[in-house]
Tab-separated table of C-alpha atoms and ligand atoms in Angstrom:
chain	number	residue	atom	x	y	z
A	958	MET	CA	12.317	-16.944	-13.278
A	959	ALA	CA	10.953	-14.792	-10.503
A	960	ASP	CA	8.335	-16.210	-8.123
A	961	LYS	CA	4.912	-14.713	-8.662
A	962	ILE	CA	3.377	-13.555	-5.344
A	963	ILE	CA	0.278	-11.730	-6.747
A	964	SER	CA	-1.731	-12.488	-9.825
A	965	ILE	CA	-4.504	-10.119	-10.920
A	966	LYS	CA	-6.780	-11.379	-13.584
A	967	ASN	CA	-9.211	-9.231	-15.487
A	968	ILE	CA	-10.602	-7.156	-12.556
A	969	VAL	CA	-13.466	-4.879	-13.170
A	970	LYS	CA	-15.154	-2.528	-10.513
A	971	ASP	CA	-18.415	-0.957	-11.196
A	972	ILE	CA	-20.099	1.527	-8.770
A	973	VAL	CA	-23.717	2.382	-8.898
A	974	LEU	CA	-24.229	6.004	-8.177
A	975	GLY	CA	-26.934	6.528	-5.393
A	976	LYS	CA	-29.419	8.923	-6.876
A	977	SER	CA	-29.413	8.442	-10.564
A	978	ASN	CA	-28.741	4.564	-10.367
A	979	LYS	CA	-26.212	4.989	-13.069
A	980	THR	CA	-23.411	2.607	-13.207
A	981	ILE	CA	-19.730	3.818	-13.554
A	982	ARG	CA	-16.715	1.565	-14.168
A	983	ILE	CA	-13.823	2.740	-11.929
A	984	ILE	CA	-11.510	-0.295	-12.625
A	985	ASP	CA	-11.711	-1.440	-16.239
A	986	ASP	CA	-10.271	-4.931	-16.880
A	987	ILE	CA	-6.844	-4.853	-15.096
A	988	SER	CA	-4.537	-7.839	-15.247
A	989	LEU	CA	-1.082	-7.786	-13.661
A	990	ASP	CA	1.526	-10.189	-12.143
A	991	ILE	CA	3.675	-9.011	-9.256
A	992	ASN	CA	6.817	-10.888	-8.246
A	993	LYS	CA	8.056	-11.756	-4.735
A	994	GLY	CA	10.490	-9.153	-3.669
A	995	GLU	CA	9.318	-6.634	-6.244
A	996	PHE	CA	9.009	-2.876	-5.509
A	997	LEU	CA	6.107	-1.843	-7.615
A	998	SER	CA	4.835	1.730	-7.987
A	999	ILE	CA	1.383	2.749	-9.128
A	1000	VAL	CA	1.091	6.275	-10.562
A	1001	GLY	CA	-1.546	8.202	-12.351
A	1002	PRO	CA	-3.829	11.184	-12.084
A	1003	SER	CA	-6.115	11.918	-9.131
A	1004	GLY	CA	-9.184	9.808	-9.501
A	1005	SER	CA	-7.719	7.373	-11.995
A	1006	GLY	CA	-8.448	4.395	-9.656
A	1007	LYS	CA	-5.214	3.781	-7.778
A	1008	SER	CA	-6.700	3.397	-4.203
A	1009	THR	CA	-9.552	1.337	-5.559
A	1010	LEU	CA	-7.035	-0.904	-7.231
A	1011	LEU	CA	-5.093	-1.361	-4.023
A	1012	ASN	CA	-8.242	-2.146	-2.071
A	1013	LEU	CA	-9.121	-4.855	-4.566
A	1014	ILE	CA	-5.674	-6.495	-4.687
A	1015	SER	CA	-5.467	-6.660	-0.971
A	1016	GLY	CA	-8.888	-8.051	-0.396
A	1017	LEU	CA	-10.429	-4.952	1.243
A	1018	SER	CA	-13.120	-4.798	-1.343
A	1019	THR	CA	-14.422	-7.247	-3.975
A	1020	PRO	CA	-14.516	-6.551	-7.733
A	1021	THR	CA	-17.572	-6.791	-10.016
A	1022	SER	CA	-15.661	-9.463	-11.971
A	1023	GLY	CA	-12.238	-10.921	-12.086
A	1024	GLU	CA	-9.935	-12.850	-9.750
A	1025	VAL	CA	-6.867	-11.973	-7.510
A	1026	TYR	CA	-4.492	-14.826	-6.401
A	1027	LEU	CA	-2.353	-13.751	-3.399
A	1028	ALA	CA	0.338	-16.205	-2.220
A	1029	GLY	CA	-1.445	-18.873	-4.237
A	1030	GLN	CA	-4.922	-18.344	-2.786
A	1031	ASN	CA	-7.920	-17.034	-4.736
A	1032	LEU	CA	-8.775	-13.961	-2.568
A	1033	TYR	CA	-12.439	-13.713	-3.426
A	1034	GLU	CA	-13.139	-17.462	-2.929
A	1035	LEU	CA	-11.967	-17.394	0.722
A	1036	ASN	CA	-14.594	-17.126	3.412
A	1037	SER	CA	-14.334	-14.115	5.703
A	1038	THR	CA	-12.529	-15.874	8.466
A	1039	LYS	CA	-9.862	-17.322	6.052
A	1040	LEU	CA	-9.525	-13.957	4.224
A	1041	ALA	CA	-9.030	-12.146	7.612
A	1042	ARG	CA	-6.368	-14.644	8.621
A	1043	LEU	CA	-4.539	-14.250	5.236
A	1044	ARG	CA	-4.738	-10.584	5.533
A	1045	ARG	CA	-3.443	-10.534	9.172
A	1046	ASP	CA	-0.616	-12.930	8.398
A	1047	LYS	CA	0.599	-11.821	5.103
A	1048	ILE	CA	-0.406	-8.286	4.395
A	1049	GLY	CA	0.440	-4.785	5.820
A	1050	PHE	CA	-1.462	-1.723	4.548
A	1051	ILE	CA	-0.495	1.813	4.920
A	1052	PHE	CA	-3.640	3.855	4.201
A	1053	GLN	CA	-3.956	7.131	2.384
A	1054	GLN	CA	-6.042	8.346	5.339
A	1055	TYR	CA	-3.760	6.637	7.959
A	1056	ASN	CA	-6.777	4.612	9.619
A	1057	LEU	CA	-5.301	5.000	13.032
A	1058	ILE	CA	-7.301	4.481	16.365
A	1059	SER	CA	-7.535	7.820	17.902
A	1060	ALA	CA	-8.574	6.514	21.348
A	1061	LEU	CA	-5.268	4.683	21.608
A	1062	PRO	CA	-1.742	6.147	22.160
A	1063	VAL	CA	0.872	5.886	19.418
A	1064	PHE	CA	2.655	2.787	20.955
A	1065	GLU	CA	-0.660	0.863	21.253
A	1066	ASN	CA	-1.574	1.733	17.688
A	1067	ILE	CA	1.689	0.290	16.460
A	1068	VAL	CA	1.601	-2.930	18.498
A	1069	LEU	CA	-2.144	-3.722	18.182
A	1070	GLN	CA	-1.648	-6.132	15.293
A	1071	LEU	CA	1.164	-7.800	17.203
A	1072	ARG	CA	-1.069	-8.188	20.430
A	1073	LEU	CA	-3.920	-9.610	18.145
A	1074	SER	CA	-1.723	-12.235	16.795
A	1075	HIS	CA	-0.012	-13.113	20.159
A	1076	GLN	CA	3.448	-11.865	18.926
A	1077	LYS	CA	6.260	-10.795	21.050
A	1078	ILE	CA	6.433	-6.982	21.669
A	1079	ASP	CA	9.843	-5.445	21.911
A	1080	ARG	CA	9.558	-1.787	23.059
A	1081	SER	CA	13.104	-0.922	22.165
A	1082	GLN	CA	12.633	-2.274	18.682
A	1083	ILE	CA	9.495	-0.095	18.182
A	1084	ASP	CA	11.409	3.013	19.546
A	1085	LYS	CA	14.206	2.229	17.019
A	1086	LEU	CA	11.685	2.052	14.198
A	1087	LEU	CA	10.215	5.482	15.139
A	1088	GLU	CA	13.674	6.970	15.467
A	1089	ASN	CA	14.500	5.660	11.895
A	1090	ILE	CA	11.712	7.607	10.363
A	1091	ASN	CA	12.390	10.733	12.438
A	1092	PHE	CA	9.188	10.533	14.596
A	1093	GLU	CA	9.884	12.952	17.356
A	1094	PRO	CA	6.942	12.756	19.959
A	1095	LYS	CA	6.868	10.308	22.777
A	1096	SER	CA	5.147	7.043	21.814
A	1097	SER	CA	2.860	7.473	24.900
A	1098	VAL	CA	1.038	10.539	23.391
A	1099	ASN	CA	-2.437	10.253	21.904
A	1100	ILE	CA	-2.992	10.092	18.194
A	1101	ASP	CA	-5.207	13.088	18.376
A	1102	SER	CA	-2.288	15.402	19.428
A	1103	LEU	CA	-0.167	14.534	16.261
A	1104	SER	CA	0.221	16.435	12.970
A	1105	GLY	CA	-0.767	14.807	9.762
A	1106	GLY	CA	2.884	13.875	8.905
A	1107	GLU	CA	3.357	12.357	12.367
A	1108	LYS	CA	0.129	10.254	11.981
A	1109	GLN	CA	1.483	9.071	8.675
A	1110	LYS	CA	4.759	8.041	10.326
A	1111	VAL	CA	2.745	5.972	12.965
A	1112	ALA	CA	0.866	4.289	10.190
A	1113	ILE	CA	4.202	3.298	8.558
A	1114	ALA	CA	5.722	2.135	11.785
A	1115	ARG	CA	2.655	-0.010	12.500
A	1116	VAL	CA	3.222	-1.914	9.261
A	1117	LEU	CA	6.906	-2.069	9.669
A	1118	ALA	CA	6.538	-3.584	13.170
A	1119	THR	CA	4.797	-6.651	11.734
A	1120	ASP	CA	6.570	-9.279	9.611
A	1121	CYS	CA	4.159	-9.252	6.713
A	1122	GLU	CA	5.257	-10.519	3.237
A	1123	ILE	CA	3.370	-7.936	1.138
A	1124	ILE	CA	3.072	-4.188	1.937
A	1125	PHE	CA	0.444	-2.071	0.257
A	1126	ALA	CA	1.251	1.634	0.716
A	1127	ASP	CA	-1.203	4.361	-0.546
A	1128	GLU	CA	0.728	7.592	-0.859
A	1129	PRO	CA	2.937	6.675	2.119
A	1130	THR	CA	4.996	9.768	2.029
A	1131	GLY	CA	2.298	12.222	0.874
A	1132	ALA	CA	2.302	14.195	4.220
A	1133	LEU	CA	6.047	13.888	5.060
A	1134	ASP	CA	8.958	16.298	4.563
A	1135	SER	CA	11.575	15.359	2.046
A	1136	ILE	CA	14.047	14.037	4.567
A	1137	SER	CA	11.504	11.752	6.213
A	1138	SER	CA	10.204	10.710	2.756
A	1139	GLU	CA	13.697	9.596	1.703
A	1140	LYS	CA	14.097	7.638	4.957
A	1141	VAL	CA	10.758	5.892	4.500
A	1142	PHE	CA	11.533	5.142	0.892
A	1143	ASN	CA	14.989	3.747	1.707
A	1144	ILE	CA	13.409	1.454	4.354
A	1145	LEU	CA	10.815	0.165	1.800
A	1146	ARG	CA	13.688	-0.399	-0.721
A	1147	GLU	CA	15.691	-2.360	1.791
A	1148	ILE	CA	12.855	-4.670	2.722
A	1149	THR	CA	12.210	-5.540	-0.882
A	1150	ASP	CA	15.839	-6.193	-1.226
A	1151	LYS	CA	15.262	-8.808	1.611
A	1152	GLY	CA	12.464	-10.488	-0.309
A	1153	LYS	CA	9.295	-8.458	0.832
A	1154	THR	CA	6.969	-7.229	-1.795
A	1155	VAL	CA	5.909	-3.576	-1.793
A	1156	ILE	CA	3.065	-2.150	-3.791
A	1157	MET	CA	3.182	1.646	-3.522
A	1158	VAL	CA	0.845	4.292	-4.974
A	1159	THR	CA	2.678	7.570	-5.272
A	1160	HIS	CA	2.423	11.052	-7.009
A	1161	ASN	CA	6.162	11.456	-6.540
A	1162	ILE	CA	7.842	10.798	-9.916
A	1163	GLU	CA	11.345	10.802	-8.464
A	1164	MET	CA	10.347	8.080	-5.963
A	1165	ALA	CA	8.474	6.009	-8.576
A	1166	SER	CA	11.688	6.167	-10.795
A	1167	LYS	CA	13.647	4.240	-8.046
A	1168	THR	CA	11.147	1.366	-8.008
A	1169	ASP	CA	11.469	-1.829	-10.063
A	1170	ARG	CA	8.281	-1.189	-12.234
A	1171	ALA	CA	5.922	1.518	-12.434
A	1172	VAL	CA	2.327	0.874	-13.505
A	1173	VAL	CA	0.637	3.942	-14.999
A	1174	ILE	CA	-3.118	4.024	-14.494
A	1175	ARG	CA	-5.551	6.120	-16.352
A	1176	ASP	CA	-9.398	6.124	-16.197
A	1177	GLY	CA	-9.357	2.696	-14.437
A	1178	LYS	CA	-7.033	1.085	-16.986
A	1179	ILE	CA	-3.384	0.309	-17.226
A	1180	GLN	CA	-1.935	2.813	-19.673
A	1181	ASN	CA	1.575	1.451	-19.547
A	1182	ILE	CA	4.028	-0.594	-17.398
A	1183	LEU	CA	7.467	0.737	-17.270
A	1184	SER	CA	10.352	-1.636	-16.141
A	1185	ASN	CA	13.256	0.262	-14.576
A	1186	PRO	CA	11.380	3.624	-15.004
A	1187	THR	CA	13.136	6.894	-15.302
A	1188	GLU	CA	11.818	10.342	-14.325
A	1189	ARG	CA	11.762	11.335	-17.996
A	1190	LEU	CA	9.740	8.315	-19.068
A	1191	LEU	CA	7.352	8.755	-16.247
A	1192	LEU	CA	6.872	12.412	-17.071
A	1193	HIS	CA	6.338	11.632	-20.520
A	1194	GLU	CA	3.682	8.953	-19.770
A	1195	ILE	CA	1.905	11.176	-17.179
A	1196	ALA	CA	2.124	14.600	-18.889
A	1197	GLY	CA	1.922	13.362	-22.384
A	1198	ASN	CA	-1.741	12.553	-22.042
A	1199	LEU	CA	-3.127	15.444	-20.139
B	216	LIG	N1	-17.548	4.363	-3.297
B	216	LIG	C1	-17.527	5.203	-4.396
B	216	LIG	N2	-18.628	5.745	-4.874
B	216	LIG	C2	-18.519	6.554	-6.035
B	216	LIG	N3	-17.455	6.838	-6.639
B	216	LIG	C3	-16.280	6.249	-6.155
B	216	LIG	C4	-16.185	5.466	-5.055
B	216	LIG	N4	-14.897	5.034	-4.759
B	216	LIG	C5	-14.260	5.649	-5.741
B	216	LIG	N5	-14.956	6.365	-6.579
B	216	LIG	C6	-14.594	7.158	-7.694
B	216	LIG	O1	-13.698	6.312	-8.510
B	216	LIG	C7	-12.601	6.997	-9.021
B	216	LIG	C8	-11.229	6.378	-8.579
B	216	LIG	O2	-11.129	6.604	-7.294
B	216	LIG	P1	-9.733	6.381	-6.375
B	216	LIG	O3	-9.971	6.810	-4.947
B	216	LIG	O4	-9.444	4.936	-6.616
B	216	LIG	O5	-8.847	7.291	-7.233
B	216	LIG	P2	-7.222	7.575	-6.864
B	216	LIG	O6	-6.518	7.272	-8.184
B	216	LIG	O7	-6.748	6.833	-5.583
B	216	LIG	O8	-7.238	9.163	-6.654
B	216	LIG	P3	-6.178	10.069	-5.592
B	216	LIG	O9	-4.948	10.126	-6.360
B	216	LIG	O10	-6.982	11.364	-5.473
B	216	LIG	O11	-6.151	9.373	-4.276
B	216	LIG	C9	-12.800	8.487	-8.664
B	216	LIG	O12	-13.507	9.075	-9.768
B	216	LIG	C10	-13.693	8.311	-7.387
B	216	LIG	O13	-14.597	9.469	-7.394
B	217	LIG	MG1	-6.152	7.455	-3.707
């Protein structure tokens, strides 16, 4: 039996809207186990709760109720120091909005995490990483001078440079051309084959069909979980309910 690395139990996230004081449920009782070395995709319409779900599973935000166990630890029971350490040591996050530090050049953005955890920095390895995902500018340029796609590549390289066990990727290829997208996808596929776990939100049906399992989210709930998804099944799931 495969090793479970993440266990999500009945998570619910309610949000109180500012003016009206009305509460809306944006994650509605989601439970899911994720195996070590699994490449899991999360698909679903815009606004269905995919980014919110990733934030909850990775300890970036806390749910209204429910639990998440990550590498055996109950995330929401950890104090902030322990949670920060767990996140630093085990988790990499490629954000939908990149979350880069614009005051720092590309190279420093990529190695910041390594510096903070006193790890060795190998410049040639970083250059190779950037080359592998077709990043063309010099790594000494500032983030501000980059295009959206180039920023996304820096956010990807930043995570790949660390040796984290679990990678959360929120639309990691949304701003990329098709050749770069394929390269990034193949790298993520390779690292899961080596035992890392990747949880990727995507709107790209072809890409989702090449992951091990696809979780279809609608209105904050799991609509279906497809093992070895095909494009046809995914399209049926997503379009069938529009
Ligand atoms: N802080 C917040 N305050 C109010 N509403 C929120 C907040 N965060 C998320 N929402 C709402 O919750 C729902 C889910 O948002 P979320 O960003 O998780 O969707 P998504 O599936 O990632 O969408 P997309 O595909 O567009 O990235 C949306 O209706 C969004 O407007
Ligand atoms: Mg999103």
